Amino acid sequence: MAVPGKTSRRAGIADVARLAGVSIGTASKALNDRGQLRDETRARVQAAAEQLGFIPSSVATSLLTGRTFTVGLIMTDHHGRFSLPILHGAEDALGWAETLAFVCDTRDDPIREQHYVRSLLSRRVDGIIVAGRRAEARPPLVLQRAPVPVVYAFARSADDADCSVVTDEAGGAVMAIDHLVRTGRRRIAHVTGPHGHASAIARVTGVHESLAAAGLSLVGEPWYGGWSEVWGRFAAAALTREHPDVDAVFCGSDTIARGVADGLREAGRRVPEDVAIVGVDNWAPVAEECRPPLTSVDLNLREVGHRAGRLLLQAIESGHTPGVHAVPCQLVVRSSSAPTLG
Amino acid sequence: MAVPGKTSRRAGIADVARLAGVSIGTASKALNDRGQLRDETRARVQAAAEQLGFIPSSVATSLLTGRTFTVGLIMTDHHGRFSLPILHGAEDALGWAETLAFVCDTRDDPIREQHYVRSLLSRRVDGIIVAGRRAEARPPLVLQRAPVPVVYAFARSADDADCSVVTDEAGGAVMAIDHLVRTGRRRIAHVTGPHGHASAIARVTGVHESLAAAGLSLVGEPWYGGWSEVWGRFAAAALTREHPDVDAVFCGSDTIARGVADGLREAGRRVPEDVAIVGVDNWAPVAEECRPPLTSVDLNLREVGHRAGRLLLQAIESGHTPGVHAVPCQLVVRSSSAPTLG
DNA sequence: TTGAAAGCGCTAACAT
DNA sequence: ATGTTAGCGCTTTCAA
């Protein structure tokens, strides 16, 4: 009995043609449903292809057509909290293996990035998606005069002639505040990440805007600190001391929010009865394990990736769509912001 | 002024040759440092290539040589907690853009997997890495008679003639227990995930083995439950009730461990003074935010990926290395298991 | 030292 | 309805 499952050489279209007793050109037509062929011939060729386990080489057709149906996906955050959803969204848009993505983790190192870009260009990718790590704009990719479409996702390009897809961070903050106001909260505080961080700034803007529209104002100043739980706990303790009447806290991240939840509980406040909490990221491992589970603003990164993928395909096929495209956030309500019981 | 940075068509070697005033063959030799050429000619060609921003097409050379310097990376867990470190390790092994990886997220769907495999084969990848989601063996990939090397990472192939790289789960448990015993703990309990889960089973085996070697035995039976914090909190409460003299808990995951830490604290036990805790995964967002920060068994997934990448390259270049290759775990000590103070 | 030509696997235009 | 041929961009003999 022969060794199953392996042949020494991969079957090419020439082998298929030979087995089917036709010319290579005829085989090509039969396999691609083109030209005028007798049904019997078509069937015979397809049977031969089947029998040989023939899978056409896309490298040959790429050479021919100039299109590879591959894209590069450059990611800069190696923990993948932001890049992965973007990747998944992009995969959706790229049609599940129609177009395949080379994933390149640059670890935020420009040298490595340049290295990867060159490698991608040499592989003749049809386009490149750059998935950023933060809300700040990033310098555009250095393409060596190669006319390859690029779409920036999450972190927009500093050059507005480029095409970028971002989340509407300020809009997310507006959603959070509106939700709190609509569920009866009036004394709302804001605990967030480092001063000067673009995401923090955008959210603070949204917070003020939304509160002003409701005729309210923030309890105290925004509390700037870090993105950690320990900062959240610390802030909660200080907050209840300085503003005992606070009835809601909007946090710049789920991690901070979880810290705030623990801090409030330990300060004797009930969540959500006494104080409601809303976070940002809707990051399951944090939002769902929080006590109580966290209402959170989802950044819709998957949709950002999907949009980026679609814009990239469009750029490849019809043309460039410059500008910054904002994807709205989405509020996911859990127990931490249930309406006040009273 | 001309539009900068873009040319309508990509420069090919023919353009370089024309600009340098040599034949295509000569240009090729000059650019690849082959053959016998006058230094001046070589320099002239390289200058021309530089000027045109020429980047050789690897699709042409792939067609020629049959090697694409690409691999497929199939991942099955879309949150990426396991796949991402594997990807990073593999990237290291694949030489930072020397060989590029197509990332395929199958969402654990066999149909999608088959789809991706076909797509990868048509792109003539040199090999495939399959990054599994759990410790259980998985059915081997269905390759349509294509002689493409495959390495399974984390979840081994059910066929032992395949090449798999896994973590030494039992060994990791041994490390945890040894650490606890060496730091003076004697009454050790084990709280883990679902009964029947392969990872849980392997760790329990290691636990018993290691305790027996130290002349000890487990406090009670292993506590099987879920992988969540809430299970950890529940287990901690029950554990302190049933075995008040427990002085250490080894947990099947960091998430469980964090729950246990909170549960113990709320039951009035001090961690690590009264009870030490060790988790598994060394997952930063959990291990570092835990109160106190968690000692944890690192699964070394990055090394698993690295090893898988190296084995794949080896399979491509020299030959197949069948069998299951185990990568040892590594204990990362933090405060939750500091030696007893008394 | 350089140029010319064949060929990698495939498609498409043209010939039969 | 089927076969033949040129050529995608490049490397590599072989000839000059």
JSON list of C-alpha atoms in Angstrom, two decimals, chain B residues 27-208:
[
{"chain": "B", "resi": 27, "resn": "ALA", "atom": "CA", "xyz": [21.34, 44.10, -13.52]},
{"chain": "B", "resi": 28, "resn": "SER", "atom": "CA", "xyz": [20.23, 40.96, -11.71]},
{"chain": "B", "resi": 29, "resn": "LYS", "atom": "CA", "xyz": [23.81, 39.95, -11.03]},
{"chain": "B", "resi": 30, "resn": "ALA", "atom": "CA", "xyz": [24.74, 43.42, -9.86]},
{"chain": "B", "resi": 31, "resn": "LEU", "atom": "CA", "xyz": [21.84, 43.59, -7.44]},
{"chain": "B", "resi": 32, "resn": "ASN", "atom": "CA", "xyz": [22.45, 40.14, -6.02]},
{"chain": "B", "resi": 33, "resn": "ASP", "atom": "CA", "xyz": [26.24, 40.28, -5.85]},
{"chain": "B", "resi": 34, "resn": "ARG", "atom": "CA", "xyz": [26.62, 37.35, -8.17]},
{"chain": "B", "resi": 35, "resn": "GLY", "atom": "CA", "xyz": [28.75, 36.69, -11.23]},
{"chain": "B", "resi": 36, "resn": "GLN", "atom": "CA", "xyz": [31.79, 38.67, -12.41]},
{"chain": "B", "resi": 37, "resn": "LEU", "atom": "CA", "xyz": [31.07, 42.33, -12.93]},
{"chain": "B", "resi": 38, "resn": "ARG", "atom": "CA", "xyz": [33.13, 45.48, -13.01]},
{"chain": "B", "resi": 39, "resn": "ASP", "atom": "CA", "xyz": [32.79, 47.36, -9.74]},
{"chain": "B", "resi": 40, "resn": "GLU", "atom": "CA", "xyz": [31.78, 50.40, -11.67]},
{"chain": "B", "resi": 41, "resn": "THR", "atom": "CA", "xyz": [28.92, 48.53, -13.35]},
{"chain": "B", "resi": 42, "resn": "ARG", "atom": "CA", "xyz": [27.71, 47.11, -10.07]},
{"chain": "B", "resi": 43, "resn": "ALA", "atom": "CA", "xyz": [27.72, 50.59, -8.55]},
{"chain": "B", "resi": 44, "resn": "ARG", "atom": "CA", "xyz": [25.93, 52.09, -11.53]},
{"chain": "B", "resi": 45, "resn": "VAL", "atom": "CA", "xyz": [23.17, 49.48, -11.35]},
{"chain": "B", "resi": 46, "resn": "GLN", "atom": "CA", "xyz": [22.77, 49.89, -7.63]},
{"chain": "B", "resi": 47, "resn": "ALA", "atom": "CA", "xyz": [22.55, 53.64, -8.03]},
{"chain": "B", "resi": 48, "resn": "ALA", "atom": "CA", "xyz": [19.86, 53.19, -10.65]},
{"chain": "B", "resi": 49, "resn": "ALA", "atom": "CA", "xyz": [17.92, 50.83, -8.39]},
{"chain": "B", "resi": 50, "resn": "GLU", "atom": "CA", "xyz": [18.20, 53.29, -5.56]},
{"chain": "B", "resi": 51, "resn": "GLN", "atom": "CA", "xyz": [17.07, 56.15, -7.73]},
{"chain": "B", "resi": 52, "resn": "LEU", "atom": "CA", "xyz": [14.01, 54.27, -8.93]},
{"chain": "B", "resi": 53, "resn": "GLY", "atom": "CA", "xyz": [13.14, 52.94, -5.47]},
{"chain": "B", "resi": 54, "resn": "PHE", "atom": "CA", "xyz": [13.37, 49.46, -6.88]},
{"chain": "B", "resi": 55, "resn": "ILE", "atom": "CA", "xyz": [12.21, 46.66, -4.58]},
{"chain": "B", "resi": 56, "resn": "PRO", "atom": "CA", "xyz": [12.53, 43.23, -6.18]},
{"chain": "B", "resi": 57, "resn": "SER", "atom": "CA", "xyz": [9.33, 41.25, -6.49]},
{"chain": "B", "resi": 58, "resn": "SER", "atom": "CA", "xyz": [9.42, 38.19, -4.34]},
{"chain": "B", "resi": 59, "resn": "VAL", "atom": "CA", "xyz": [6.46, 36.81, -6.24]},
{"chain": "B", "resi": 60, "resn": "ALA", "atom": "CA", "xyz": [8.68, 36.43, -9.30]},
{"chain": "B", "resi": 61, "resn": "THR", "atom": "CA", "xyz": [11.45, 34.72, -7.38]},
{"chain": "B", "resi": 62, "resn": "SER", "atom": "CA", "xyz": [8.92, 32.53, -5.61]},
{"chain": "B", "resi": 63, "resn": "LEU", "atom": "CA", "xyz": [7.66, 31.33, -8.93]},
{"chain": "B", "resi": 64, "resn": "LEU", "atom": "CA", "xyz": [11.21, 30.60, -9.89]},
{"chain": "B", "resi": 65, "resn": "THR", "atom": "CA", "xyz": [12.44, 28.91, -6.75]},
{"chain": "B", "resi": 66, "resn": "GLY", "atom": "CA", "xyz": [9.25, 27.37, -5.43]},
{"chain": "B", "resi": 67, "resn": "ARG", "atom": "CA", "xyz": [9.83, 28.93, -2.04]},
{"chain": "B", "resi": 68, "resn": "THR", "atom": "CA", "xyz": [7.77, 31.88, -0.87]},
{"chain": "B", "resi": 69, "resn": "PHE", "atom": "CA", "xyz": [9.25, 32.65, 2.56]},
{"chain": "B", "resi": 70, "resn": "THR", "atom": "CA", "xyz": [5.77, 32.83, 3.95]},
{"chain": "B", "resi": 71, "resn": "VAL", "atom": "CA", "xyz": [4.01, 30.62, 6.47]},
{"chain": "B", "resi": 72, "resn": "GLY", "atom": "CA", "xyz": [0.44, 30.31, 7.62]},
{"chain": "B", "resi": 73, "resn": "LEU", "atom": "CA", "xyz": [-0.40, 30.83, 11.27]},
{"chain": "B", "resi": 74, "resn": "ILE", "atom": "CA", "xyz": [-3.74, 29.37, 12.15]},
{"chain": "B", "resi": 75, "resn": "MET", "atom": "CA", "xyz": [-5.15, 30.57, 15.41]},
{"chain": "B", "resi": 76, "resn": "THR", "atom": "CA", "xyz": [-8.31, 29.33, 16.99]},
{"chain": "B", "resi": 77, "resn": "ASP", "atom": "CA", "xyz": [-8.85, 31.62, 19.96]},
{"chain": "B", "resi": 78, "resn": "HIS", "atom": "CA", "xyz": [-10.12, 34.94, 18.91]},
{"chain": "B", "resi": 79, "resn": "HIS", "atom": "CA", "xyz": [-9.32, 36.72, 22.15]},
{"chain": "B", "resi": 80, "resn": "GLY", "atom": "CA", "xyz": [-5.70, 35.87, 21.47]},
{"chain": "B", "resi": 81, "resn": "ARG", "atom": "CA", "xyz": [-4.60, 35.33, 25.02]},
{"chain": "B", "resi": 82, "resn": "PHE", "atom": "CA", "xyz": [-2.83, 32.18, 23.96]},
{"chain": "B", "resi": 83, "resn": "SER", "atom": "CA", "xyz": [-2.27, 32.76, 20.26]},
{"chain": "B", "resi": 84, "resn": "LEU", "atom": "CA", "xyz": [-0.64, 36.14, 20.48]},
{"chain": "B", "resi": 85, "resn": "PRO", "atom": "CA", "xyz": [2.39, 35.16, 22.52]},
{"chain": "B", "resi": 86, "resn": "ILE", "atom": "CA", "xyz": [2.76, 32.19, 20.19]},
{"chain": "B", "resi": 87, "resn": "LEU", "atom": "CA", "xyz": [2.64, 34.54, 17.22]},
{"chain": "B", "resi": 88, "resn": "HIS", "atom": "CA", "xyz": [5.31, 36.73, 18.75]},
{"chain": "B", "resi": 89, "resn": "GLY", "atom": "CA", "xyz": [7.57, 33.81, 19.49]},
{"chain": "B", "resi": 90, "resn": "ALA", "atom": "CA", "xyz": [7.08, 32.54, 15.97]},
{"chain": "B", "resi": 91, "resn": "GLU", "atom": "CA", "xyz": [7.86, 35.96, 14.52]},
{"chain": "B", "resi": 92, "resn": "ASP", "atom": "CA", "xyz": [11.15, 35.92, 16.42]},
{"chain": "B", "resi": 93, "resn": "ALA", "atom": "CA", "xyz": [12.01, 32.53, 14.99]},
{"chain": "B", "resi": 94, "resn": "LEU", "atom": "CA", "xyz": [10.96, 33.54, 11.49]},
{"chain": "B", "resi": 95, "resn": "GLY", "atom": "CA", "xyz": [13.56, 36.24, 11.54]},
{"chain": "B", "resi": 96, "resn": "TRP", "atom": "CA", "xyz": [11.66, 39.50, 11.61]},
{"chain": "B", "resi": 97, "resn": "ALA", "atom": "CA", "xyz": [10.28, 39.79, 8.12]},
{"chain": "B", "resi": 98, "resn": "GLU", "atom": "CA", "xyz": [12.59, 37.26, 6.55]},
{"chain": "B", "resi": 99, "resn": "THR", "atom": "CA", "xyz": [9.61, 34.97, 6.51]},
{"chain": "B", "resi": 100, "resn": "LEU", "atom": "CA", "xyz": [6.19, 36.55, 6.91]},
{"chain": "B", "resi": 101, "resn": "ALA", "atom": "CA", "xyz": [3.15, 34.95, 8.51]},
{"chain": "B", "resi": 102, "resn": "PHE", "atom": "CA", "xyz": [-0.39, 34.95, 7.19]},
{"chain": "B", "resi": 103, "resn": "VAL", "atom": "CA", "xyz": [-2.59, 35.04, 10.26]},
{"chain": "B", "resi": 104, "resn": "CYS", "atom": "CA", "xyz": [-5.86, 33.12, 10.03]},
{"chain": "B", "resi": 105, "resn": "ASP", "atom": "CA", "xyz": [-8.40, 33.21, 12.81]},
{"chain": "B", "resi": 106, "resn": "THR", "atom": "CA", "xyz": [-10.66, 30.20, 12.41]},
{"chain": "B", "resi": 107, "resn": "ARG", "atom": "CA", "xyz": [-12.84, 30.88, 15.44]},
{"chain": "B", "resi": 108, "resn": "ASP", "atom": "CA", "xyz": [-12.60, 27.19, 16.08]},
{"chain": "B", "resi": 109, "resn": "ASP", "atom": "CA", "xyz": [-14.75, 26.49, 13.04]},
{"chain": "B", "resi": 110, "resn": "PRO", "atom": "CA", "xyz": [-13.57, 23.49, 10.95]},
{"chain": "B", "resi": 111, "resn": "ILE", "atom": "CA", "xyz": [-15.22, 24.85, 7.82]},
{"chain": "B", "resi": 112, "resn": "ARG", "atom": "CA", "xyz": [-13.39, 28.12, 8.11]},
{"chain": "B", "resi": 113, "resn": "GLU", "atom": "CA", "xyz": [-10.21, 26.26, 8.91]},
{"chain": "B", "resi": 114, "resn": "GLN", "atom": "CA", "xyz": [-10.47, 24.20, 5.74]},
{"chain": "B", "resi": 115, "resn": "HIS", "atom": "CA", "xyz": [-11.15, 27.35, 3.80]},
{"chain": "B", "resi": 116, "resn": "TYR", "atom": "CA", "xyz": [-8.04, 29.00, 5.18]},
{"chain": "B", "resi": 117, "resn": "VAL", "atom": "CA", "xyz": [-5.89, 25.95, 4.60]},
{"chain": "B", "resi": 118, "resn": "ARG", "atom": "CA", "xyz": [-6.86, 25.87, 0.97]},
{"chain": "B", "resi": 119, "resn": "SER", "atom": "CA", "xyz": [-6.14, 29.54, 0.67]},
{"chain": "B", "resi": 120, "resn": "LEU", "atom": "CA", "xyz": [-2.74, 29.10, 2.29]},
{"chain": "B", "resi": 121, "resn": "LEU", "atom": "CA", "xyz": [-1.85, 26.19, 0.05]},
{"chain": "B", "resi": 122, "resn": "SER", "atom": "CA", "xyz": [-2.83, 28.14, -3.02]},
{"chain": "B", "resi": 123, "resn": "ARG", "atom": "CA", "xyz": [-0.51, 30.87, -1.86]},
{"chain": "B", "resi": 124, "resn": "ARG", "atom": "CA", "xyz": [2.20, 28.25, -1.64]},
{"chain": "B", "resi": 125, "resn": "VAL", "atom": "CA", "xyz": [3.20, 28.92, 1.95]},
{"chain": "B", "resi": 126, "resn": "ASP", "atom": "CA", "xyz": [6.34, 27.09, 2.96]},
{"chain": "B", "resi": 127, "resn": "GLY", "atom": "CA", "xyz": [4.71, 25.73, 6.09]},
{"chain": "B", "resi": 128, "resn": "ILE", "atom": "CA", "xyz": [1.91, 26.13, 8.60]},
{"chain": "B", "resi": 129, "resn": "ILE", "atom": "CA", "xyz": [1.81, 26.65, 12.36]},
{"chain": "B", "resi": 130, "resn": "VAL", "atom": "CA", "xyz": [-1.41, 25.71, 14.10]},
{"chain": "B", "resi": 131, "resn": "ALA", "atom": "CA", "xyz": [-1.78, 27.54, 17.40]},
{"chain": "B", "resi": 132, "resn": "GLY", "atom": "CA", "xyz": [-4.35, 25.77, 19.53]},
{"chain": "B", "resi": 133, "resn": "ARG", "atom": "CA", "xyz": [-6.51, 27.14, 22.24]},
{"chain": "B", "resi": 134, "resn": "ARG", "atom": "CA", "xyz": [-6.30, 24.53, 24.94]},
{"chain": "B", "resi": 135, "resn": "ALA", "atom": "CA", "xyz": [-4.21, 21.68, 26.18]},
{"chain": "B", "resi": 136, "resn": "GLU", "atom": "CA", "xyz": [-6.30, 19.01, 24.52]},
{"chain": "B", "resi": 137, "resn": "ALA", "atom": "CA", "xyz": [-5.06, 17.30, 21.39]},
{"chain": "B", "resi": 138, "resn": "ARG", "atom": "CA", "xyz": [-6.70, 18.47, 18.18]},
{"chain": "B", "resi": 139, "resn": "PRO", "atom": "CA", "xyz": [-7.42, 16.65, 14.92]},
{"chain": "B", "resi": 140, "resn": "PRO", "atom": "CA", "xyz": [-4.64, 17.12, 12.39]},
{"chain": "B", "resi": 141, "resn": "LEU", "atom": "CA", "xyz": [-5.03, 19.63, 9.58]},
{"chain": "B", "resi": 142, "resn": "VAL", "atom": "CA", "xyz": [-6.53, 18.32, 6.35]},
{"chain": "B", "resi": 143, "resn": "LEU", "atom": "CA", "xyz": [-3.90, 19.03, 3.72]},
{"chain": "B", "resi": 144, "resn": "GLN", "atom": "CA", "xyz": [-4.98, 18.09, 0.26]},
{"chain": "B", "resi": 145, "resn": "ARG", "atom": "CA", "xyz": [-2.02, 15.86, -0.44]},
{"chain": "B", "resi": 146, "resn": "ALA", "atom": "CA", "xyz": [0.13, 18.97, -0.33]},
{"chain": "B", "resi": 147, "resn": "PRO", "atom": "CA", "xyz": [3.57, 18.21, 1.04]},
{"chain": "B", "resi": 148, "resn": "VAL", "atom": "CA", "xyz": [3.61, 21.18, 3.40]},
{"chain": "B", "resi": 149, "resn": "PRO", "atom": "CA", "xyz": [5.22, 20.93, 6.83]},
{"chain": "B", "resi": 150, "resn": "VAL", "atom": "CA", "xyz": [2.94, 21.65, 9.77]},
{"chain": "B", "resi": 151, "resn": "VAL", "atom": "CA", "xyz": [3.82, 22.31, 13.40]},
{"chain": "B", "resi": 152, "resn": "TYR", "atom": "CA", "xyz": [1.16, 22.34, 16.10]},
{"chain": "B", "resi": 153, "resn": "ALA", "atom": "CA", "xyz": [1.69, 24.75, 18.97]},
{"chain": "B", "resi": 154, "resn": "PHE", "atom": "CA", "xyz": [0.12, 24.60, 22.44]},
{"chain": "B", "resi": 155, "resn": "ALA", "atom": "CA", "xyz": [-2.63, 22.14, 21.42]},
{"chain": "B", "resi": 156, "resn": "ARG", "atom": "CA", "xyz": [-0.82, 19.10, 20.08]},
{"chain": "B", "resi": 157, "resn": "SER", "atom": "CA", "xyz": [-2.00, 17.09, 17.10]},
{"chain": "B", "resi": 158, "resn": "ALA", "atom": "CA", "xyz": [-3.88, 13.91, 17.87]},
{"chain": "B", "resi": 159, "resn": "ASP", "atom": "CA", "xyz": [-1.53, 12.18, 15.43]},
{"chain": "B", "resi": 160, "resn": "ASP", "atom": "CA", "xyz": [1.82, 11.64, 17.12]},
{"chain": "B", "resi": 161, "resn": "ALA", "atom": "CA", "xyz": [3.56, 11.34, 13.77]},
{"chain": "B", "resi": 162, "resn": "ASP", "atom": "CA", "xyz": [2.97, 15.10, 13.52]},
{"chain": "B", "resi": 163, "resn": "CYS", "atom": "CA", "xyz": [5.22, 17.66, 15.14]},
{"chain": "B", "resi": 164, "resn": "SER", "atom": "CA", "xyz": [3.78, 19.42, 18.17]},
{"chain": "B", "resi": 165, "resn": "VAL", "atom": "CA", "xyz": [5.14, 21.87, 20.73]},
{"chain": "B", "resi": 166, "resn": "VAL", "atom": "CA", "xyz": [3.35, 22.05, 24.06]},
{"chain": "B", "resi": 167, "resn": "THR", "atom": "CA", "xyz": [3.91, 23.46, 27.53]},
{"chain": "B", "resi": 168, "resn": "ASP", "atom": "CA", "xyz": [4.79, 21.10, 30.30]},
{"chain": "B", "resi": 169, "resn": "GLU", "atom": "CA", "xyz": [1.63, 21.69, 32.31]},
{"chain": "B", "resi": 170, "resn": "ALA", "atom": "CA", "xyz": [2.36, 19.05, 34.92]},
{"chain": "B", "resi": 171, "resn": "GLY", "atom": "CA", "xyz": [5.88, 20.40, 35.31]},
{"chain": "B", "resi": 172, "resn": "GLY", "atom": "CA", "xyz": [4.46, 23.85, 35.93]},
{"chain": "B", "resi": 173, "resn": "ALA", "atom": "CA", "xyz": [2.34, 22.49, 38.76]},
{"chain": "B", "resi": 174, "resn": "VAL", "atom": "CA", "xyz": [5.42, 20.82, 40.20]},
{"chain": "B", "resi": 175, "resn": "MET", "atom": "CA", "xyz": [7.24, 24.15, 40.18]},
{"chain": "B", "resi": 176, "resn": "ALA", "atom": "CA", "xyz": [4.37, 25.83, 42.00]},
{"chain": "B", "resi": 177, "resn": "ILE", "atom": "CA", "xyz": [4.13, 23.19, 44.69]},
{"chain": "B", "resi": 178, "resn": "ASP", "atom": "CA", "xyz": [7.89, 22.98, 45.14]},
{"chain": "B", "resi": 179, "resn": "HIS", "atom": "CA", "xyz": [8.00, 26.72, 45.60]},
{"chain": "B", "resi": 180, "resn": "LEU", "atom": "CA", "xyz": [5.28, 26.62, 48.23]},
{"chain": "B", "resi": 181, "resn": "VAL", "atom": "CA", "xyz": [6.89, 23.72, 50.06]},
{"chain": "B", "resi": 182, "resn": "ARG", "atom": "CA", "xyz": [10.33, 25.32, 49.99]},
{"chain": "B", "resi": 183, "resn": "THR", "atom": "CA", "xyz": [8.90, 28.52, 51.45]},
{"chain": "B", "resi": 184, "resn": "GLY", "atom": "CA", "xyz": [7.50, 26.63, 54.39]},
{"chain": "B", "resi": 185, "resn": "ARG", "atom": "CA", "xyz": [3.92, 25.83, 53.39]},
{"chain": "B", "resi": 186, "resn": "ARG", "atom": "CA", "xyz": [2.55, 22.45, 54.47]},
{"chain": "B", "resi": 187, "resn": "ARG", "atom": "CA", "xyz": [-1.24, 22.62, 54.19]},
{"chain": "B", "resi": 188, "resn": "ILE", "atom": "CA", "xyz": [-1.70, 23.16, 50.47]},
{"chain": "B", "resi": 189, "resn": "ALA", "atom": "CA", "xyz": [-5.04, 23.13, 48.63]},
{"chain": "B", "resi": 190, "resn": "HIS", "atom": "CA", "xyz": [-5.74, 23.17, 44.89]},
{"chain": "B", "resi": 191, "resn": "VAL", "atom": "CA", "xyz": [-8.56, 25.14, 43.26]},
{"chain": "B", "resi": 192, "resn": "THR", "atom": "CA", "xyz": [-8.92, 24.70, 39.53]},
{"chain": "B", "resi": 193, "resn": "GLY", "atom": "CA", "xyz": [-11.15, 24.73, 36.45]},
{"chain": "B", "resi": 194, "resn": "PRO", "atom": "CA", "xyz": [-13.73, 22.29, 35.16]},
{"chain": "B", "resi": 195, "resn": "HIS", "atom": "CA", "xyz": [-13.43, 18.62, 35.99]},
{"chain": "B", "resi": 196, "resn": "GLY", "atom": "CA", "xyz": [-12.22, 16.73, 32.95]},
{"chain": "B", "resi": 197, "resn": "HIS", "atom": "CA", "xyz": [-10.42, 19.67, 31.39]},
{"chain": "B", "resi": 198, "resn": "ALA", "atom": "CA", "xyz": [-7.06, 18.48, 30.09]},
{"chain": "B", "resi": 199, "resn": "SER", "atom": "CA", "xyz": [-5.10, 21.35, 31.64]},
{"chain": "B", "resi": 200, "resn": "ALA", "atom": "CA", "xyz": [-6.76, 20.77, 35.00]},
{"chain": "B", "resi": 201, "resn": "ILE", "atom": "CA", "xyz": [-5.97, 17.06, 34.85]},
{"chain": "B", "resi": 202, "resn": "ALA", "atom": "CA", "xyz": [-2.32, 17.58, 33.95]},
{"chain": "B", "resi": 203, "resn": "ARG", "atom": "CA", "xyz": [-1.85, 20.06, 36.76]},
{"chain": "B", "resi": 204, "resn": "VAL", "atom": "CA", "xyz": [-3.52, 17.85, 39.34]},
{"chain": "B", "resi": 205, "resn": "THR", "atom": "CA", "xyz": [-1.14, 15.08, 38.34]},
{"chain": "B", "resi": 206, "resn": "GLY", "atom": "CA", "xyz": [1.83, 17.38, 38.87]},
{"chain": "B", "resi": 207, "resn": "VAL", "atom": "CA", "xyz": [0.45, 18.54, 42.19]},
{"chain": "B", "resi": 208, "resn": "HIS", "atom": "CA", "xyz": [0.11, 15.05, 43.60]}
]
